């Protein structure tokens, strides 16, 4: 083990810690008038509509610090919030960050977490404008609220899908879930061995999708460039199947998606094979993909298929037809939502 | 024990729970365009500046469910956030609510919590526009973000106090802290007795200040009515002494406050006597008063003293004079900030 410096949080005090962590923050967005340091942050959005989303991440439920580096966790905590703003066809601009920190963590640990947070904010052009730190009896608690902006005419809700609209997705599915399975397996193996080298070679993509996901800012930019406003949009955090059912439910429609059109990475397929898992189930229900799922009018077909990384996977139907996956051999399988105990992960659900 | 209905959260599922809790929510403010049910809430503030504050409340650190009823906790969780918005001379308009809930809690428990939350929102004219629920391994985690509005020319920061300004406070101090001491004592006594009646008679005010605090919307309204814009303002959550030092620090000033002018309720004084505690220490450092501390130019003196519930407790000085309390016998005692381990409570600190 290398000699890692450890400064107890108690030595700085709570005021000291939060001052220390936020000392180099600069505000870059014109909508950020006042950041950290008062009773509230002050923002200004005279010409835009304002988007607000919030996520609570709890140690042992949403992340396992056995294999998640704190810097990655900081990055991911921010990005999953940005993803919700992009899902409204908006741009994230500010976050507030609340942390509950047990004595197990040092000042250096929190610096690592903040380094990841700051990196994500730099990459996506977001300001950290407020925060709250607190002692915690058990582990790490992270609560982030993200504020973004959107144009009134271009904000996209979940409820606007119309019959015959095309169902589109960005990226590919199931990789983050496979990355999680891989990490969990290595953790179990590691527990039983003294000189252990994890078998991660050739699986870097899966690990990256799990540990350092990105939000699809690029897709929102492409849509704007082509002047396409989706009729409905969501980000895929709880699994493609579940999110598609939300859109159908809120739009009052049914849908058909085609197994052969679901984009899946090669590494995901290899891992599913290795784990003896059903690949399409993993892709539909795995979650944490942070891709965009959206619907566009049929008239957009020729344009939408030219967008890099976007794929048409099916179409919207009348509600009476229900929501089904058409398999490669033509069978219809009803799409299922995963609930509270989905995949044993008990991840949170946003309303 | 009466027969209390207990529905397991697992029986509803997480989607079911959050739908259940948010099913009767209505949006009352014109700035709330879209609430619960999409990837993000949508707000509009074309003519106002936007205030954002967030608080994280953790079981065992910030509250003890042995003696805090869940409905009161819901009420208080919302009110402490509203208080931060009033402290900017603004009006709270929306909150988002994230909850981490362990298996110990039932659907009925969460209904109680939400009932308190909704009541506070009704009383203060605030909309619940978003939320996130999650399983938790240990106890209850509450994260609330509050969004409010203020007029550009009337938002008050901590850094505007000027030499010779008057230091004013609303309400009285130390009562919530005494309420906490009282509850803690009864809890210890209760632990040792089978037929136990808590000795709360004549101490209702202390309990109310601890369990069901109010935010000073009325003071913000009075200030507006008299067209007084404070030069600096904060709400008192961590203790009057600590908050006053924040204002001095950020404004680059010193201050003098007078012991004889610190407003203290009769019940607070009686309890301090009973507990053999220094009364002025409790009033200055107790915290959780949720009163407003503000400074106004000397020229406002005659008007500010007419405001109901407002008292002038001292004045702002040049920074070289430091920050001192003048005791009844004329001694000068340096004001101290309470840090991370203040009063053993380890309450969180906002930046």
XYZ file of C-alpha atoms in Angstrom:
702
model
C 0.000 0.000 0.000
C 1.265 3.457 -0.796
C 1.264 6.013 1.952
C -1.966 7.958 1.504
C -2.398 11.195 3.413
C -5.436 11.221 5.629
C -6.773 14.414 7.172
C -9.707 13.928 9.522
C -12.717 16.043 8.610
C -13.030 16.983 12.285
C -9.640 18.729 12.066
C -10.981 21.218 9.524
C -14.406 21.500 11.064
C -17.480 21.580 8.960
C -17.158 25.221 7.943
C -13.568 24.533 7.072
C -14.439 21.480 4.982
C -17.055 23.143 2.861
C -14.923 26.260 2.418
C -12.023 24.019 1.427
C -14.048 22.055 -1.117
C -15.706 25.058 -2.711
C -12.775 27.493 -2.605
C -11.918 27.423 -6.310
C -15.412 27.445 -7.707
C -16.077 29.999 -10.413
C -19.394 30.826 -12.008
C -19.313 30.531 -15.776
C -22.949 30.828 -16.809
C -24.611 34.217 -17.136
C -27.672 32.780 -15.378
C -25.598 32.149 -12.209
C -25.619 35.438 -10.294
C -24.526 34.242 -6.849
C -23.199 30.835 -5.916
C -21.988 29.266 -2.700
C -21.809 31.437 0.422
C -25.236 32.847 1.292
C -28.596 31.489 2.466
C -29.507 30.718 -1.140
C -27.997 30.867 -4.601
C -29.348 33.567 -6.928
C -30.108 32.814 -10.566
C -31.722 34.684 -13.416
C -33.647 33.209 -16.347
C -35.592 36.067 -17.909
C -36.079 34.436 -21.295
C -36.009 30.703 -20.657
C -38.093 28.179 -18.849
C -36.376 26.583 -15.903
C -35.903 22.848 -15.430
C -35.346 21.329 -11.987
C -34.439 17.736 -11.194
C -33.044 16.058 -8.109
C -31.404 12.742 -7.271
C -30.573 11.076 -3.989
C -27.712 8.551 -3.955
C -27.168 6.387 -0.895
C -24.155 4.224 -0.144
C -25.060 0.541 -0.184
C -28.156 1.183 -2.310
C -26.922 3.141 -5.313
C -23.193 2.640 -5.107
C -20.607 0.363 -3.543
C -17.345 2.053 -2.617
C -15.561 -1.303 -2.697
C -15.175 -0.832 -6.419
C -16.396 2.680 -7.218
C -13.610 5.276 -6.947
C -14.837 8.472 -5.266
C -13.792 10.630 -8.195
C -15.884 8.512 -10.548
C -18.756 8.666 -8.100
C -18.586 12.466 -8.073
C -18.573 12.526 -11.855
C -21.486 10.095 -12.161
C -23.555 11.837 -9.464
C -23.462 15.025 -11.500
C -23.934 13.394 -14.900
C -27.085 11.449 -13.959
C -28.705 14.773 -13.073
C -27.562 16.443 -16.297
C -29.090 13.502 -18.145
C -32.541 14.366 -16.748
C -32.228 17.930 -18.036
C -31.164 16.778 -21.517
C -34.151 14.424 -21.431
C -36.345 17.555 -21.368
C -34.410 18.885 -24.393
C -32.793 21.440 -22.091
C -29.302 22.467 -20.983
C -28.060 21.944 -17.401
C -26.641 25.149 -15.903
C -26.352 24.826 -12.110
C -26.198 22.173 -9.403
C -26.431 22.219 -5.635
C -24.694 19.423 -3.764
C -25.607 18.083 -0.321
C -23.343 15.539 1.318
C -23.775 13.443 4.443
C -20.349 12.116 5.409
C -19.475 9.584 8.112
C -16.204 9.571 10.075
C -14.879 6.852 7.765
C -14.161 9.521 5.158
C -11.219 11.902 5.167
C -10.813 15.381 3.730
C -8.812 13.789 0.892
C -11.736 11.456 0.123
C -14.065 14.397 -0.204
C -11.509 16.204 -2.387
C -11.567 13.195 -4.714
C -15.356 13.243 -4.848
C -15.371 16.988 -5.556
C -12.689 16.585 -8.231
C -15.036 14.264 -10.119
C -17.959 16.584 -9.568
C -15.986 19.580 -10.822
C -14.724 17.689 -13.850
C -18.280 16.776 -14.870
C -19.337 20.388 -14.388
C -16.466 21.596 -16.563
C -17.199 19.106 -19.321
C -20.915 19.971 -19.398
C -20.663 23.706 -18.644
C -22.436 23.625 -15.299
C -21.840 25.779 -12.187
C -21.819 24.454 -8.614
C -23.891 27.124 -6.840
C -24.689 25.688 -3.448
C -24.214 22.910 -0.999
C -24.775 21.554 2.403
C -22.523 19.172 4.307
C -23.427 17.200 7.353
C -22.125 14.448 9.536
C -23.698 11.064 8.834
C -23.951 8.037 11.088
C -23.600 5.580 8.256
C -21.705 6.009 5.047
C -22.032 8.551 2.316
C -25.244 10.284 1.250
C -25.288 12.423 -1.882
C -28.154 14.640 -2.915
C -27.800 16.727 -6.047
C -30.316 19.121 -7.536
C -29.751 20.309 -11.076
C -31.225 23.428 -12.624
C -31.314 23.865 -16.363
C -32.926 25.929 -19.034
C -35.059 25.234 -22.044
C -36.936 27.164 -24.714
C -40.659 27.173 -24.122
C -41.357 25.791 -27.606
C -38.671 23.135 -27.434
C -39.042 21.555 -23.986
C -40.063 17.918 -24.445
C -42.289 16.032 -22.008
C -43.082 12.348 -21.691
C -46.688 12.735 -22.739
C -46.511 13.930 -26.333
C -46.001 10.681 -28.278
C -48.547 10.192 -31.086
C -49.662 7.113 -32.985
C -47.256 6.252 -35.819
C -44.402 8.289 -34.302
C -41.018 6.646 -34.605
C -39.358 5.415 -31.395
C -35.683 6.366 -31.360
C -32.789 5.756 -28.978
C -29.231 6.965 -28.705
C -26.240 4.734 -27.963
C -26.589 1.148 -26.846
C -28.165 -0.726 -23.966
C -27.286 -3.160 -21.220
C -23.582 -2.308 -20.994
C -23.764 -0.465 -17.652
C -25.711 -3.352 -16.173
C -23.140 -5.840 -17.439
C -20.401 -3.633 -16.025
C -22.116 -3.837 -12.653
C -22.363 -7.637 -12.859
C -18.693 -7.801 -13.724
C -17.694 -5.587 -10.795
C -19.890 -7.572 -8.417
C -18.349 -10.837 -9.600
C -14.808 -9.563 -9.199
C -15.722 -8.302 -5.747
C -16.896 -11.781 -4.733
C -13.801 -13.402 -6.222
C -11.561 -10.816 -4.580
C -13.073 -11.566 -1.174
C -11.723 -15.110 -1.367
C -8.207 -14.486 -2.689
C -5.107 -12.743 -1.411
C -3.298 -11.984 -4.678
C -6.100 -11.113 -6.956
C -6.021 -9.495 -10.402
C -9.430 -8.581 -11.726
C -10.293 -9.913 -15.184
C -11.247 -6.600 -16.764
C -9.270 -6.765 -20.004
C -11.413 -6.326 -23.077
C -14.311 -5.218 -20.897
C -13.287 -1.595 -20.467
C -16.394 -0.333 -22.223
C -18.680 -2.095 -19.744
C -16.781 -0.672 -16.776
C -16.796 2.803 -18.235
C -20.530 2.664 -18.849
C -21.079 1.680 -15.224
C -18.462 3.819 -13.527
C -18.267 6.910 -15.706
C -21.414 7.327 -17.766
C -21.920 10.364 -19.964
C -25.114 12.306 -20.613
C -26.209 12.821 -24.213
C -25.592 16.528 -24.629
C -24.449 15.726 -28.171
C -27.814 14.251 -29.150
C -29.696 17.305 -27.860
C -27.318 19.458 -29.938
C -27.874 17.266 -33.027
C -31.643 17.486 -32.627
C -31.403 21.286 -32.418
C -29.076 21.434 -35.435
C -31.598 19.505 -37.502
C -34.472 21.456 -36.007
C -36.128 18.278 -34.765
C -38.258 18.612 -31.639
C -39.178 15.132 -30.352
C -42.818 14.593 -29.437
C -41.771 12.812 -26.219
C -38.416 12.148 -24.568
C -36.895 10.530 -21.446
C -33.498 9.422 -20.370
C -33.030 5.715 -19.731
C -32.016 5.265 -16.117
C -34.313 2.436 -14.999
C -34.215 0.347 -18.166
C -35.472 0.895 -21.693
C -38.572 -1.223 -21.182
C -39.685 0.620 -18.073
C -39.079 4.062 -19.591
C -40.911 3.194 -22.790
C -43.912 2.164 -20.712
C -43.793 5.564 -18.987
C -43.982 7.317 -22.341
C -46.840 5.067 -23.494
C -48.668 5.503 -20.201
C -48.348 9.284 -20.127
C -48.994 9.727 -23.837
C -51.937 7.299 -23.872
C -50.457 5.094 -26.572
C -49.112 1.620 -27.208
C -45.870 0.686 -28.954
C -43.975 -1.928 -30.907
C -40.226 -2.241 -30.697
C -38.108 -4.774 -32.552
C -35.532 -6.981 -30.885
C -33.258 -6.895 -33.908
C -33.152 -3.114 -33.770
C -32.160 -2.719 -30.084
C -28.571 -1.467 -30.163
C -26.267 -3.626 -28.050
C -22.500 -3.432 -27.850
C -20.345 -6.455 -28.663
C -18.816 -6.527 -25.146
C -22.299 -6.573 -23.628
C -23.213 -9.596 -25.743
C -20.021 -11.445 -24.807
C -20.576 -10.851 -21.104
C -24.226 -11.940 -21.277
C -23.038 -15.172 -22.862
C -20.406 -15.615 -20.164
C -22.933 -14.950 -17.401
C -25.512 -17.137 -19.132
C -27.964 -14.245 -19.122
C -30.638 -13.390 -21.627
C -29.093 -10.562 -23.620
C -32.276 -8.795 -24.614
C -33.575 -8.870 -21.028
C -30.361 -7.237 -19.855
C -30.630 -4.599 -22.575
C -34.300 -3.852 -21.894
C -34.207 -3.918 -18.098
C -30.614 -3.348 -17.038
C -30.851 0.377 -16.513
C -28.262 3.084 -15.896
C -27.713 3.475 -19.623
C -28.331 7.263 -19.506
C -29.206 7.191 -23.172
C -32.069 9.189 -24.642
C -35.327 7.539 -25.661
C -37.528 9.741 -27.839
C -40.312 9.759 -30.346
C -40.498 11.823 -33.533
C -43.164 12.160 -36.232
C -42.860 9.694 -39.106
C -42.045 12.640 -41.392
C -38.714 13.018 -39.569
C -37.621 9.522 -40.569
C -35.133 10.399 -43.291
C -33.477 13.041 -41.150
C -33.437 11.224 -37.819
C -31.677 8.182 -39.280
C -28.770 10.420 -40.291
C -28.114 11.530 -36.688
C -24.918 9.922 -35.422
C -25.599 7.361 -32.713
C -29.382 7.447 -33.131
C -31.400 4.401 -34.085
C -35.092 3.852 -34.793
C -36.226 0.824 -32.779
C -39.969 0.817 -33.366
C -43.102 2.899 -33.537
C -45.955 4.227 -31.447
C -49.346 2.548 -31.775
C -52.884 3.091 -30.558
C -53.269 2.291 -26.845
C -55.460 -0.731 -27.547
C -52.521 -2.521 -29.150
C -50.496 -2.524 -25.920
C -46.720 -2.341 -25.587
C -44.773 -5.216 -27.109
C -41.365 -6.334 -28.187
C -41.301 -8.187 -31.506
C -38.644 -10.873 -31.309
C -36.410 -11.964 -34.186
C -38.734 -14.873 -34.894
C -41.826 -12.627 -34.924
C -43.217 -13.434 -31.463
C -44.784 -10.602 -29.434
C -43.626 -10.245 -25.828
C -45.323 -7.754 -23.514
C -42.947 -5.113 -22.164
C -42.688 -5.143 -18.392
C -41.839 -2.372 -15.954
C -39.365 -3.207 -13.269
C -40.472 -2.023 -9.869
C -38.984 -1.371 -6.457
C -37.039 -4.596 -6.306
C -35.916 -4.523 -9.901
C -32.946 -6.765 -10.450
C -32.381 -6.864 -6.752
C -30.768 -3.460 -6.952
C -33.529 -1.422 -5.321
C -32.481 1.623 -7.208
C -34.512 4.742 -6.690
C -37.249 5.920 -8.980
C -37.869 9.472 -9.975
C -41.349 10.930 -10.312
C -51.440 0.504 22.022
C -54.096 1.266 19.477
C -54.256 -0.863 16.402
C -52.310 1.075 13.789
C -52.611 -0.003 10.189
C -49.288 -0.874 8.632
C -48.874 -1.269 4.894
C -45.426 -2.367 3.787
C -43.875 -0.060 1.207
C -42.855 -3.145 -0.778
C -46.547 -3.969 -1.281
C -47.089 -0.754 -3.237
C -43.727 -0.815 -4.935
C -41.715 2.293 -5.357
C -43.675 3.664 -8.285
C -46.824 2.976 -6.337
C -45.528 4.743 -3.240
C -44.505 7.927 -4.953
C -47.684 8.013 -7.033
C -49.669 7.465 -3.844
C -47.928 10.245 -1.951
C -48.084 12.799 -4.732
C -51.537 11.965 -6.099
C -53.366 15.016 -4.751
C -50.729 17.611 -5.436
C -51.939 20.735 -7.196
C -49.823 23.572 -8.507
C -50.922 26.947 -7.159
C -48.146 29.303 -8.233
C -48.077 30.765 -11.728
C -44.337 30.102 -11.824
C -44.964 26.325 -11.516
C -45.613 25.095 -15.057
C -45.086 21.360 -14.604
C -44.669 19.477 -11.358
C -44.183 15.831 -10.463
C -44.210 13.260 -13.257
C -41.498 13.982 -15.819
C -37.690 13.980 -15.921
C -37.671 17.502 -14.484
C -40.104 20.102 -13.192
C -40.638 23.153 -15.405
C -40.775 26.647 -13.924
C -40.931 30.156 -15.322
C -39.583 33.332 -13.730
C -39.417 35.932 -16.484
C -39.395 38.956 -14.184
C -37.835 37.771 -10.939
C -34.509 36.521 -9.776
C -34.521 32.925 -8.638
C -33.379 31.739 -5.217
C -32.253 28.157 -4.634
C -31.449 26.522 -1.305
C -31.103 22.920 -0.227
C -31.027 21.016 3.056
C -30.137 17.446 3.900
C -31.668 15.942 7.042
C -30.395 12.605 8.328
C -31.981 10.436 10.989
C -29.809 10.250 14.088
C -27.991 13.470 13.175
C -30.722 16.030 12.591
C -33.722 14.340 14.116
C -34.653 11.585 16.540
C -37.863 9.767 15.707
C -38.166 8.622 19.329
C -39.822 11.940 20.066
C -40.320 13.684 16.728
C -43.651 12.787 15.110
C -43.295 12.213 11.347
C -45.916 14.819 10.520
C -43.986 17.440 12.481
C -40.798 16.333 10.785
C -42.386 16.829 7.372
C -43.555 20.284 8.387
C -40.179 21.289 9.809
C -38.217 19.887 6.843
C -40.117 22.196 4.532
C -40.104 25.232 6.837
C -36.331 25.268 7.404
C -35.908 25.586 3.651
C -38.505 28.352 3.364
C -36.599 30.167 6.101
C -33.490 30.342 3.882
C -35.503 31.953 1.100
C -37.048 34.543 3.447
C -33.511 35.229 4.673
C -32.759 36.504 1.150
C -35.874 38.720 1.361
C -37.570 36.401 -1.124
C -40.672 34.229 -1.326
C -40.490 30.418 -1.497
C -42.504 29.001 -4.414
C -41.498 25.383 -5.091
C -39.814 22.439 -3.390
C -38.496 19.096 -4.548
C -38.385 16.293 -2.006
C -36.050 13.289 -2.023
C -36.568 10.538 0.517
C -34.452 7.527 1.434
C -36.657 5.134 3.398
C -35.653 1.947 5.208
C -37.916 -1.087 5.638
C -38.742 0.101 9.169
C -41.159 2.626 7.679
C -44.634 1.865 6.397
C -46.746 3.541 3.749
C -48.741 5.127 6.586
C -45.525 6.580 8.054
C -44.715 8.227 4.758
C -48.293 9.519 4.498
C -47.789 11.201 7.871
C -44.546 12.773 6.721
C -46.153 14.002 3.515
C -49.142 15.364 5.426
C -46.780 17.623 7.368
C -44.948 18.596 4.221
C -48.183 19.441 2.435
C -49.472 21.428 5.390
C -46.326 23.573 5.445
C -46.618 24.099 1.688
C -50.254 25.164 2.060
C -49.494 27.583 4.884
C -46.595 29.191 3.005
C -48.005 29.009 -0.526
C -45.423 26.608 -1.933
C -45.830 23.882 -4.593
C -44.267 20.404 -4.382
C -42.930 19.987 -7.930
C -40.668 16.989 -7.805
C -39.319 14.137 -5.823
C -37.295 11.039 -5.705
C -37.775 8.075 -3.391
C -35.313 5.332 -2.720
C -34.755 2.428 -0.429
C -32.295 3.132 2.383
C -30.248 0.690 4.426
C -30.466 2.770 7.570
C -33.260 5.040 8.656
C -34.771 8.052 6.998
C -32.927 10.515 4.756
C -34.638 13.717 3.665
C -33.287 16.099 1.070
C -35.328 19.139 0.148
C -34.483 21.831 -2.360
C -36.488 25.025 -2.286
C -36.840 27.490 -5.132
C -38.070 30.984 -4.514
C -38.247 34.376 -6.126
C -37.006 37.832 -5.279
C -36.903 41.269 -6.848
C -33.469 42.148 -8.140
C -33.376 45.373 -6.113
C -34.671 43.763 -2.927
C -32.706 40.535 -2.567
C -30.579 40.782 0.573
C -27.181 39.108 0.939
C -24.990 38.547 3.964
C -22.302 40.930 2.823
C -23.998 44.322 2.812
C -23.784 45.411 6.460
C -22.222 48.858 6.929
C -20.642 50.533 9.927
C -23.272 52.056 12.229
C -26.096 49.901 10.818
C -28.520 48.633 13.416
C -28.547 44.898 14.137
C -32.109 43.608 14.358
C -33.692 40.251 15.113
C -37.187 38.829 14.988
C -38.750 36.682 17.727
C -36.731 35.232 20.571
C -33.762 32.902 20.980
C -32.790 29.687 22.708
C -36.286 28.215 22.966
C -35.828 25.527 20.306
C -32.575 24.462 21.937
C -34.263 24.238 25.344
C -37.077 22.261 23.730
C -34.476 19.811 22.473
C -32.868 19.504 25.921
C -36.293 18.876 27.414
C -37.121 16.167 24.869
C -33.739 14.527 25.362
C -34.204 14.524 29.135
C -37.666 13.000 28.932
C -36.305 10.390 26.534
C -33.664 9.375 29.080
C -36.195 9.314 31.901
C -38.647 7.348 29.760
C -36.008 4.715 29.029
C -35.917 3.834 32.724
C -39.647 3.783 33.571
C -42.603 1.692 32.563
C -45.474 4.094 33.306
C -44.045 7.396 32.299
C -45.759 10.762 31.837
C -43.496 13.396 30.351
C -43.288 16.688 32.258
C -44.178 18.987 29.392
C -46.825 21.160 31.035
C -46.056 24.849 30.866
C -43.271 24.148 28.380
C -45.408 23.923 25.264
C -43.695 26.905 23.677
C -40.279 25.233 23.902
C -41.588 22.037 22.344
C -43.344 23.908 19.582
C -40.211 25.878 18.756
C -38.251 22.614 18.485
C -40.838 20.396 16.825
C -42.832 22.778 14.669
C -40.863 25.936 13.920
C -42.233 28.613 11.627
C -40.367 30.710 9.083
C -40.700 34.488 9.302
C -42.770 35.206 6.213
C -44.527 37.883 8.276
C -41.315 39.822 8.895
C -40.443 39.827 5.189
C -43.955 41.163 4.522
C -43.567 43.859 7.209
C -40.239 44.957 5.774
C -41.829 45.270 2.323
C -44.829 47.148 3.734
C -42.511 49.695 5.315
C -40.289 49.729 2.253
C -37.253 48.728 4.320
C -34.573 46.723 2.494
C -32.070 45.376 5.032
C -28.405 45.852 4.170
C -27.677 42.241 5.208
C -29.855 39.354 6.355
C -29.627 35.680 7.418
C -31.879 33.242 9.138
C -30.680 31.903 12.474
C -30.320 28.156 12.173
C -26.901 27.559 13.753
C -27.130 30.091 16.577
C -27.313 33.872 16.708
C -23.626 34.267 17.563
C -22.418 32.132 14.665
C -24.724 33.818 12.144
C -23.753 37.297 13.275
C -20.103 36.384 12.737
C -20.995 35.289 9.191
C -22.497 38.690 8.472
C -19.493 40.492 9.986
C -17.059 38.256 8.125
C -18.765 38.646 4.752
C -19.466 42.345 5.205
C -15.989 43.118 6.524
C -17.268 44.679 9.739
C -17.306 44.192 13.492
C -20.318 44.410 15.796
C -21.557 45.077 19.292
C -24.673 43.396 20.653
C -26.108 43.886 24.120
C -27.028 41.038 26.433
C -29.966 42.948 27.879
C -31.458 43.357 24.418
C -31.363 39.682 23.320
C -35.010 38.596 23.285
C -35.565 35.465 25.363
C -38.881 33.876 26.264
C -39.870 33.329 29.893
C -40.102 29.524 29.408
C -36.585 29.465 27.992
C -35.274 31.262 31.067
C -37.108 28.917 33.456
C -35.722 25.841 31.696
C -32.165 27.205 31.650
C -32.464 27.713 35.409
C -33.784 24.174 35.849
C -30.999 22.716 33.698
C -28.438 24.935 35.410
C -27.387 26.307 32.045
C -26.111 29.742 31.148
C -29.144 31.414 29.607
C -27.320 33.810 27.310
C -25.076 31.025 25.995
C -28.172 28.989 25.131
C -29.741 31.981 23.404
C -26.606 32.868 21.437
C -25.515 29.369 20.450
C -28.557 27.121 20.722
C -29.600 27.310 17.105
C -32.697 26.173 15.228
C -34.465 29.436 16.077
C -35.319 30.145 12.418
C -35.631 33.811 13.240
C -34.313 36.546 10.967
C -31.151 38.467 11.781
C -30.721 41.624 9.723
C -29.042 44.983 9.585
C -30.622 48.278 8.540
C -29.214 51.789 8.189
C -29.405 53.917 11.326
C -31.925 56.142 9.533
C -34.441 53.272 9.669
C -34.374 53.231 13.471
C -37.691 54.896 14.172
C -39.503 52.722 11.664
C -37.856 49.388 12.395
C -38.662 49.566 16.107
C -42.371 49.745 15.227
C -42.293 46.387 13.398
C -44.099 43.755 15.465
C -41.710 41.164 16.850
C -38.557 42.993 15.741
C -35.928 44.151 18.180
C -32.694 46.122 17.777
C -29.958 44.242 19.637
C -26.858 46.207 18.691
C -24.958 47.883 15.901
C -22.332 47.261 13.248
C -18.821 48.604 13.859
C -15.576 48.929 11.950
C -13.824 45.560 11.531
C -10.962 46.574 13.828
C -13.345 46.633 16.789
C -14.127 42.912 16.491
C -17.409 41.200 17.361
C -18.464 41.402 20.995
C -21.362 40.905 23.332
C -21.702 43.628 25.974
C -22.948 42.019 29.175
C -25.362 43.626 31.618
C -22.440 44.713 33.769
C -20.600 46.251 30.815
C -18.036 43.500 30.175
C -17.123 42.691 26.563
C -17.177 39.024 25.567
C -15.938 37.946 22.134
C -18.620 36.215 20.054
C -17.698 32.670 19.098
C -18.774 30.558 16.162
C -19.806 27.032 16.912
C -18.272 24.560 14.502
C -18.820 21.017 13.383
C -19.225 19.637 16.874
C -21.302 22.507 18.153
C -23.214 21.533 21.250
C -22.550 17.922 20.483
C -25.295 18.009 17.898
C -23.152 17.850 14.781
C -25.823 19.628 12.838
C -25.047 20.392 9.247
C -23.825 23.703 7.985
C -24.933 25.424 4.846
C -22.590 27.276 2.563
